Tab-separated table of C-alpha atoms in Angstrom:
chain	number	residue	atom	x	y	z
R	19	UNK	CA	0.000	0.000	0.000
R	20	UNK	CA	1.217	3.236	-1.337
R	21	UNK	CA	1.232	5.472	1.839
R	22	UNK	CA	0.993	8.592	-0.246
R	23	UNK	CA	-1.683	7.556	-2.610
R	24	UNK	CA	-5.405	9.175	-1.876
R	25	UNK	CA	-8.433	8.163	-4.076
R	26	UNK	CA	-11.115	11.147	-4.436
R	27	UNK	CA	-14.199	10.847	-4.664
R	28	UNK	CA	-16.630	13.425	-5.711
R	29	UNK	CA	-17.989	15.996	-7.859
R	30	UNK	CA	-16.709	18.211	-10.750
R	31	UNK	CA	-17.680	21.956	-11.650
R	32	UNK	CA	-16.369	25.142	-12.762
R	33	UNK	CA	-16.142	28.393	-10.751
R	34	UNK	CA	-17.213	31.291	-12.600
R	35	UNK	CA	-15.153	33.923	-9.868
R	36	UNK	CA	-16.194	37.222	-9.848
R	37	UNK	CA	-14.119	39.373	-7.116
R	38	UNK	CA	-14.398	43.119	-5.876
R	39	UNK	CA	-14.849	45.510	-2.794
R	40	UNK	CA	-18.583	45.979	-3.580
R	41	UNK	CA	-19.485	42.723	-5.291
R	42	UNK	CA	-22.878	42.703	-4.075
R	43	UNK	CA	-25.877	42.776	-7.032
R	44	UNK	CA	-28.600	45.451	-7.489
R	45	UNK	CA	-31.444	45.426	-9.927
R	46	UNK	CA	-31.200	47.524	-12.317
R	47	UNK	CA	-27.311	48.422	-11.660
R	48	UNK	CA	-24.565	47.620	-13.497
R	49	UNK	CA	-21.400	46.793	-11.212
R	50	UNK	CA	-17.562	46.946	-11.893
R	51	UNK	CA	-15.516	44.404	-10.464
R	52	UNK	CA	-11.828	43.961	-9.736
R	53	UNK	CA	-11.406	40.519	-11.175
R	54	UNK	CA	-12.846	37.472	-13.076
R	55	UNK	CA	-11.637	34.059	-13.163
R	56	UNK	CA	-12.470	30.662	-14.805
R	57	UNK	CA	-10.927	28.669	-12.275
R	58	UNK	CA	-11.616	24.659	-11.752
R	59	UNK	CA	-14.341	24.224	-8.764
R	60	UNK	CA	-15.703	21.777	-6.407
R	61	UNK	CA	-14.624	21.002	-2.934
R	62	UNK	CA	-13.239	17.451	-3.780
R	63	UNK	CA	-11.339	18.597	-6.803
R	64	UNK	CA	-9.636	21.653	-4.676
R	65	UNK	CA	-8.614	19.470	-2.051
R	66	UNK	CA	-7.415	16.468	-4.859
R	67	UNK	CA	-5.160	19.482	-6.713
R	68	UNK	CA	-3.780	20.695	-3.119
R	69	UNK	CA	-2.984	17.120	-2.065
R	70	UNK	CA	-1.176	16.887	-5.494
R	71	UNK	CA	0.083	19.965	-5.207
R	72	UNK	CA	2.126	18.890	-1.740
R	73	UNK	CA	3.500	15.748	-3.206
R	74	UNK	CA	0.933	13.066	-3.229
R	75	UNK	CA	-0.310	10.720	-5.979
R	76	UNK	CA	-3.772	11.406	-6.225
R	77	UNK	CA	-6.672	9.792	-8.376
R	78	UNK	CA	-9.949	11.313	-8.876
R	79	UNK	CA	-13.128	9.366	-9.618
R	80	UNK	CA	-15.768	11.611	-11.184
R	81	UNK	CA	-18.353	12.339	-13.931
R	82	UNK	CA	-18.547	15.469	-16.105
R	83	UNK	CA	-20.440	16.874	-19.384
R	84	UNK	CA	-18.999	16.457	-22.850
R	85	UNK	CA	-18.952	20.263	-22.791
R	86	UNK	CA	-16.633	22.753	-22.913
R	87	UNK	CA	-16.517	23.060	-18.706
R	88	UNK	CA	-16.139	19.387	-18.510
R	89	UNK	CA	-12.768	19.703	-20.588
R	90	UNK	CA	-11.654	22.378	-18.606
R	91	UNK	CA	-12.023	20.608	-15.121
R	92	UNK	CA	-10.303	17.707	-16.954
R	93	UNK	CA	-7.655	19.664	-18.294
R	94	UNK	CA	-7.185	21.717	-15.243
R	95	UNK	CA	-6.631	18.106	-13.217
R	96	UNK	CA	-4.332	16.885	-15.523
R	97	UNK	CA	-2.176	19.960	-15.330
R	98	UNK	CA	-2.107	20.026	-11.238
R	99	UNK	CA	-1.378	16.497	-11.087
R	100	UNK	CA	-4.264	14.736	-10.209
R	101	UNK	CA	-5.074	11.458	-12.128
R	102	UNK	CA	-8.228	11.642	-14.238
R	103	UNK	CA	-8.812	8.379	-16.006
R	104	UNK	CA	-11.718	7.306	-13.522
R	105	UNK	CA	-13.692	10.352	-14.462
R	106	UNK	CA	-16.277	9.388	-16.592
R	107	UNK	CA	-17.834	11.843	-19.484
R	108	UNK	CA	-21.724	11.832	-20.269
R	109	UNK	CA	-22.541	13.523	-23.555
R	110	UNK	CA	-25.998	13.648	-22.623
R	111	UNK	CA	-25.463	16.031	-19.477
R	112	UNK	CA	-23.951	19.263	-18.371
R	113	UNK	CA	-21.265	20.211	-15.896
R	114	UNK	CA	-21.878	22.074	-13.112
R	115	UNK	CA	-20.749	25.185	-12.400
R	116	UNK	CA	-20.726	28.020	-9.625
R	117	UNK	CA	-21.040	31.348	-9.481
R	118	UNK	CA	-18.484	33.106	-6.563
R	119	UNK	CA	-18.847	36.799	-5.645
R	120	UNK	CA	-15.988	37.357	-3.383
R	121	UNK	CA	-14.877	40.459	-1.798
R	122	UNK	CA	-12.045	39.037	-0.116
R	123	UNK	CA	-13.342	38.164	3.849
R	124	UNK	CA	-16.236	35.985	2.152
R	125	UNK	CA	-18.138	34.744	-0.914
R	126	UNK	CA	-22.095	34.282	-1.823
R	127	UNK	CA	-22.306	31.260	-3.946
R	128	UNK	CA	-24.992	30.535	-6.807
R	129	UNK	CA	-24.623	26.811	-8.071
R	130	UNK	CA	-26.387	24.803	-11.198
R	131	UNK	CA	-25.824	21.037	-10.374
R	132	UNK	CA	-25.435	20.053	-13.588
R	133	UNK	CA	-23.670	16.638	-13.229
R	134	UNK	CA	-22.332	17.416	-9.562
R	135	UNK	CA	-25.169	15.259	-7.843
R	136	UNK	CA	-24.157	11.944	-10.711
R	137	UNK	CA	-21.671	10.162	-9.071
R	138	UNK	CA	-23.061	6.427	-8.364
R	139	UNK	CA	-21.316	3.473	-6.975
R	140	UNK	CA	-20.918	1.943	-10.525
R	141	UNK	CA	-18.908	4.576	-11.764
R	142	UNK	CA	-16.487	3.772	-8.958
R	143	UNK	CA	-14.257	1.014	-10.132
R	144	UNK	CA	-12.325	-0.881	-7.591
R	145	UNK	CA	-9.004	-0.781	-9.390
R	146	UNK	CA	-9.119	2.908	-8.884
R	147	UNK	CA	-8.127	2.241	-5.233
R	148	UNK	CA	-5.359	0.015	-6.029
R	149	UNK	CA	-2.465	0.986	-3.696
R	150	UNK	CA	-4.352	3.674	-2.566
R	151	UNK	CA	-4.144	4.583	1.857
R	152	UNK	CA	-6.423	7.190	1.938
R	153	UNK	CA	-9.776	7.543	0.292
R	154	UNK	CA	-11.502	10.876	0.702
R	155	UNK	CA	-14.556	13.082	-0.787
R	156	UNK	CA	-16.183	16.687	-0.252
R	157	UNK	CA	-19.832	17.750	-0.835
R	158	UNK	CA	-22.142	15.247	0.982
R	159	UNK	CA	-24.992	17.282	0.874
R	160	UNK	CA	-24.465	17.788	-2.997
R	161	UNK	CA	-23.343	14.385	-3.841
R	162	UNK	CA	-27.072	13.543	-3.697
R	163	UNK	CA	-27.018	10.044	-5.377
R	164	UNK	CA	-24.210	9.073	-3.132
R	165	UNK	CA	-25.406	9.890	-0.051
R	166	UNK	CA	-26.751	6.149	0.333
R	167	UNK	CA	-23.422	4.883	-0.396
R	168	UNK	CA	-20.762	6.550	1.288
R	169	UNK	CA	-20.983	4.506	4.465
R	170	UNK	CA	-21.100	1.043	2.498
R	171	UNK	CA	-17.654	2.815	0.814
R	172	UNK	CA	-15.830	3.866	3.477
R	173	UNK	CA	-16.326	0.612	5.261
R	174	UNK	CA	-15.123	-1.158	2.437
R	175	UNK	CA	-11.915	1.216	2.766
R	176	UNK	CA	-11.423	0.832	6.341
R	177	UNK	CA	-11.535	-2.878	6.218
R	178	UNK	CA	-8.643	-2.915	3.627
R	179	UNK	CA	-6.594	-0.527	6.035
R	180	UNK	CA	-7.008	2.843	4.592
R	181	UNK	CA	-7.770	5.533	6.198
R	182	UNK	CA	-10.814	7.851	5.452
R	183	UNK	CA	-11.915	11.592	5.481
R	184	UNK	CA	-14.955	13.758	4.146
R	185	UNK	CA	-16.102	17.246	4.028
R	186	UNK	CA	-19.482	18.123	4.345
R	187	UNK	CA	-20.359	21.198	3.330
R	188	UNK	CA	-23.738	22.980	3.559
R	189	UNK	CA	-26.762	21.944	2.935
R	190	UNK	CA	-28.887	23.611	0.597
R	191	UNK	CA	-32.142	22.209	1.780
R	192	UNK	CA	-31.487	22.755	4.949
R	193	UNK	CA	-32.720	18.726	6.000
R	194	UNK	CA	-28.748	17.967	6.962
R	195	UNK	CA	-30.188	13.598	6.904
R	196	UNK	CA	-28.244	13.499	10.286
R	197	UNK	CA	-29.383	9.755	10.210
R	198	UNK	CA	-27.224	9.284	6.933
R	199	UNK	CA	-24.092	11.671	8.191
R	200	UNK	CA	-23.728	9.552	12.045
R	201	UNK	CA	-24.052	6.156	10.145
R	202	UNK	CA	-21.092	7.649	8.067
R	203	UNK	CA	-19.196	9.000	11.018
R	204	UNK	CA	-18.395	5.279	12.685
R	205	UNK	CA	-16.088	4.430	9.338
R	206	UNK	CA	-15.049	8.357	9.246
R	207	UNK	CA	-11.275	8.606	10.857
R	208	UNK	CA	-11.059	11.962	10.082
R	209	UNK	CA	-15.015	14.329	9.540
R	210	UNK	CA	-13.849	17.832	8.068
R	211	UNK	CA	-16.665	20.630	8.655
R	212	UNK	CA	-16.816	24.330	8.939
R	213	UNK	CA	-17.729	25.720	12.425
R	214	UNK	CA	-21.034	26.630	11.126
R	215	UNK	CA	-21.851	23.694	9.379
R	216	UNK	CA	-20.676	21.324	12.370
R	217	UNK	CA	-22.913	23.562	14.936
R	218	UNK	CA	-25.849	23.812	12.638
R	219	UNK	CA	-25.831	19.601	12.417
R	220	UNK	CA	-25.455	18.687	16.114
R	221	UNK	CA	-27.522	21.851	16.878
R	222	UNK	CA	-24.321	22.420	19.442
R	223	UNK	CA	-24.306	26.270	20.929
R	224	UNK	CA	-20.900	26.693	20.202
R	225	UNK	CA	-18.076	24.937	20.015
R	226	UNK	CA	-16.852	24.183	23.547
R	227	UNK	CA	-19.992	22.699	23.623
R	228	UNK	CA	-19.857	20.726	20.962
R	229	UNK	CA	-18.224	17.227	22.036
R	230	UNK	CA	-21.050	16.411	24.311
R	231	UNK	CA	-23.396	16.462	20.994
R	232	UNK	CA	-21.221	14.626	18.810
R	233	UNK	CA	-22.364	11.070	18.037
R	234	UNK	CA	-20.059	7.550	19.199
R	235	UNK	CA	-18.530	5.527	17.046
R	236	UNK	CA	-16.568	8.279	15.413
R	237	UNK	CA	-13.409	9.618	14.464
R	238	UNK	CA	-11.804	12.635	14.932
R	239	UNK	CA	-13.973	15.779	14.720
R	240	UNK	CA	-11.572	18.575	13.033
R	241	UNK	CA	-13.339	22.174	13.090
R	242	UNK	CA	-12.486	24.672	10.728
R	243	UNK	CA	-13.348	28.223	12.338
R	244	UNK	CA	-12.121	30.729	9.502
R	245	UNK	CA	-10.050	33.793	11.131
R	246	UNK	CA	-10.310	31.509	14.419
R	247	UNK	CA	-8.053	28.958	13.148
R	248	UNK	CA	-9.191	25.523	13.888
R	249	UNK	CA	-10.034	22.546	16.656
R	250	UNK	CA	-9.710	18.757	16.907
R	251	UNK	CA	-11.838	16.401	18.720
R	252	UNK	CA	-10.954	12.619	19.534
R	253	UNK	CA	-13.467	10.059	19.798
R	254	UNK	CA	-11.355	9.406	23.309
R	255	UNK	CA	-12.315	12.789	24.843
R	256	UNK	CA	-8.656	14.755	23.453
R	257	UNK	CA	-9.035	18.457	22.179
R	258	UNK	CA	-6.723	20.616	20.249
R	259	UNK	CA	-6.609	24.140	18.683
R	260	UNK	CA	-4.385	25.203	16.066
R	261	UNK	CA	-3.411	29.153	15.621
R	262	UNK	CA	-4.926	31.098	12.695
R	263	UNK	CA	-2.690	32.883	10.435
R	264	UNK	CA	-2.538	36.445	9.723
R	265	UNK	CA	-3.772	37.071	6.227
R	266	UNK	CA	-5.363	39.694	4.205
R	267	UNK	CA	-7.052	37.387	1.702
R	268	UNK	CA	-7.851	38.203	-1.676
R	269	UNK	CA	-10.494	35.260	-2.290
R	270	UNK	CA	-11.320	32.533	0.647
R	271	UNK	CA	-12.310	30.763	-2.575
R	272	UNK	CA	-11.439	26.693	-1.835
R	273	UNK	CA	-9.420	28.089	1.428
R	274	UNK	CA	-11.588	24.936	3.695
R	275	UNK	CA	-10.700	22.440	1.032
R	276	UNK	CA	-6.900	22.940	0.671
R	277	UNK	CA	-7.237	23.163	4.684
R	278	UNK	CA	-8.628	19.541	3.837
R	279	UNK	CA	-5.540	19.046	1.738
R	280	UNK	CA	-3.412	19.983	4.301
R	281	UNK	CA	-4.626	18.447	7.194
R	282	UNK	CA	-4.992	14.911	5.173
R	283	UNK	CA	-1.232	15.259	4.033
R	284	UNK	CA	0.008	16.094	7.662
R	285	UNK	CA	-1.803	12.958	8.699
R	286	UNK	CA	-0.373	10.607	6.374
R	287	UNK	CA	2.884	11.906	7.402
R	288	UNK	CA	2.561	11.187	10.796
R	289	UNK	CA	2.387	14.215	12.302
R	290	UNK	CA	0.425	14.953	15.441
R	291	UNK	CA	-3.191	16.699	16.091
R	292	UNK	CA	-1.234	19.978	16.927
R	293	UNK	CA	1.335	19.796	14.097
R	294	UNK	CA	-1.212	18.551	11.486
R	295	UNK	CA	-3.771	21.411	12.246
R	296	UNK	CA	-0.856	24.009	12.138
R	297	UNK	CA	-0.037	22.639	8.650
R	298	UNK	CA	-3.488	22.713	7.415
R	299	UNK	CA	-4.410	26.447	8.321
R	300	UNK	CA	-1.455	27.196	6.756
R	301	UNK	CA	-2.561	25.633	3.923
R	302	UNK	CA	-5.966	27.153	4.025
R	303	UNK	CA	-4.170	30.468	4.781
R	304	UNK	CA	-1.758	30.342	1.949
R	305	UNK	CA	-4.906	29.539	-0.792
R	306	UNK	CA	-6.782	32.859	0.693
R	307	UNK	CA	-3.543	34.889	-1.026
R	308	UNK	CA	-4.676	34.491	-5.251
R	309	UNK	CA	-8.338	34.128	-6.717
R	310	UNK	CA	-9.418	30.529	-7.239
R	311	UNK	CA	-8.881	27.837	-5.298
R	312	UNK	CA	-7.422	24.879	-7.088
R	313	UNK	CA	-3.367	25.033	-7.634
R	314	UNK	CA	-2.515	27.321	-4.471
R	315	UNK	CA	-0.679	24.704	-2.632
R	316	UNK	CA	2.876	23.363	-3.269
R	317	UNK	CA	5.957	22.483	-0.945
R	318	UNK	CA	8.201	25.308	-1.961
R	319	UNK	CA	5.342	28.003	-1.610
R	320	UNK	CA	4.533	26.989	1.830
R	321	UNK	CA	7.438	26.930	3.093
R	322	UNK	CA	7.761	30.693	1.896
R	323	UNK	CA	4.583	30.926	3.697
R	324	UNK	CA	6.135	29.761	6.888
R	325	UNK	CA	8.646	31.510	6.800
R	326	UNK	CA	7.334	34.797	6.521
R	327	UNK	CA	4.975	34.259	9.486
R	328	UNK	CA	7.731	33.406	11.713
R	329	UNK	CA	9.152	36.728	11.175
R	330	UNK	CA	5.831	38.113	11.794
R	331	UNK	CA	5.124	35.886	14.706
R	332	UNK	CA	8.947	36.986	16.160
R	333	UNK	CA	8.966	40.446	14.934
């Protein structure tokens, strides 16, 4: 078993970024902004290009359009290093894509699903996790078809020794199938939420409260809390924090997702709950510095990164 091999799971789009100081719409206005990007989208493919990005052999397992946005995601893959011959392409649907208004400190998204909701256990071959130690996906809410699955998946995983991670992002309908997401949780070794997200599904008040909600079996709970920096929870009681960095961000664009990277690399590394959290908000830090959130993370960047906050840190 390849230790730094990950298998990811999940769905493909485009993000259509629009970014500026006053990015909000008005009827009937027309609105300058400071920059536009086509940039590849999706919280499983950010986090698949940031684990490629710092070093690890990644496959992705996905479906797109035969369109002109499902070349680009494929394209965009291939370039950052990610593996894309399990990604299947329909030419009777559409990609997805997302519309980002970002004015730097946060972002209002607008998303057509397109074929972000199509991934289905048969398009999931088993030879894609040859190797593989590490099988992880984003979007649960999102990945509608797959929401049956994922436990059935990740037990499969655990039970040939890899380890396992997912991000769950927000849900839309506003249902959060918390029936569904603790079933998932007891094959989980590592459940990747926002602060809001995590509070809104365990209805915790905040999050020193928050262990008592949390469901058993489980893995380890890892908050991400934005300008707060982030926390860890063990199934065995343990807590952690991790420092936020100082930033002034230019998009937070994909920042949770190459957090995700981050934290999943640490991990396989063997680094501990402190050391791997520090890694990943650097990560998640570093991504907030350039629009878009795919290709923000590699070794020699970081280390820049590092570096320069240790001379803020000691200055």
């Amino acid at each position: 078993m390849n230790k730094s091999k990950v298998v990811v799971v999940g769905e493909l789009n485009v993000d259509l970024i629009f970014a500026g100081r006053d990015i909000r719409p008005e009827p009937n206005r027309e609105k300058l902004v400071d920059d536009f990007r086509l940039a590849l989208g999706s919280s499983s493919a950010i986090t698949a290009a940031g684990l490629a990005g710092l070093g690890l052999e990644v496959e992705f397992v996905s479906i797109v359009g035969d369109d002109e946005f499902g070349r680009f995601c494929l394209s965009e893959l291939a370039r950052l290093g990610v593996g894309v011959r399990h990604v299947t392409v329909d030419p009777g649907s559409r990609t997805g894509a997302t519309l980002s208004l970002t004015d730097g400190s946060d972002r209002s998204l607008l998303t057509y699903m397109g074929t972000i909701a199509s991934v289905v256990p048969e398009l999931i071959p088993d030879e894609a996790f040859e190797g593989a130690s590490h099988v992880h996906f984003g979007s649960f809410y999102l990945q509608e078809r797959m929401r049956p699955h994922w436990s059935g998946l990740f037990r499969k995983a655990k039970e040939a020794g890899r380890t396992t991670s997912f991000d769950v992002g927000w849900d839309p309908r506003e249902d959060w199938d918390r029936k569904r997401l603790k079933e998932l949780l007891a094959w989980t070794d590592w459940f990747l939420p926002s602060e809001e997200e995590v509070l809104t599904i365990f209805e915790a008040p905040d999050v020193a409260g928050l262990p008592a909600r949390l469901p058993e079996p489980r893995g380890q709970v890892v908050v991400k809390r934005g300008a707060s920096g982030a926390a860890a929870f063990g199934a065995d009681g343990s807590a952690a924090e991790g420092r936020p960095f100082s930033v002034k961000p230019v998009d937070t664009t994909g920042a949770g997702d190459s957090f995700n990277a981050g934290w999943i690399a640490a991990k396989l590394e063997g680094k501990d709950t402190v050391e791997a959290l520090t890694f990943a908000n650097a990560c998640g830090a570093l991504s907030t510095l350039s629009v878009g959130g795919a290709g923000t993370l590699d070794r020699e960047r970081l280390a820049r990164f590092l570096d320069s906050q240790a001379e803020i840190r000691n200055g």
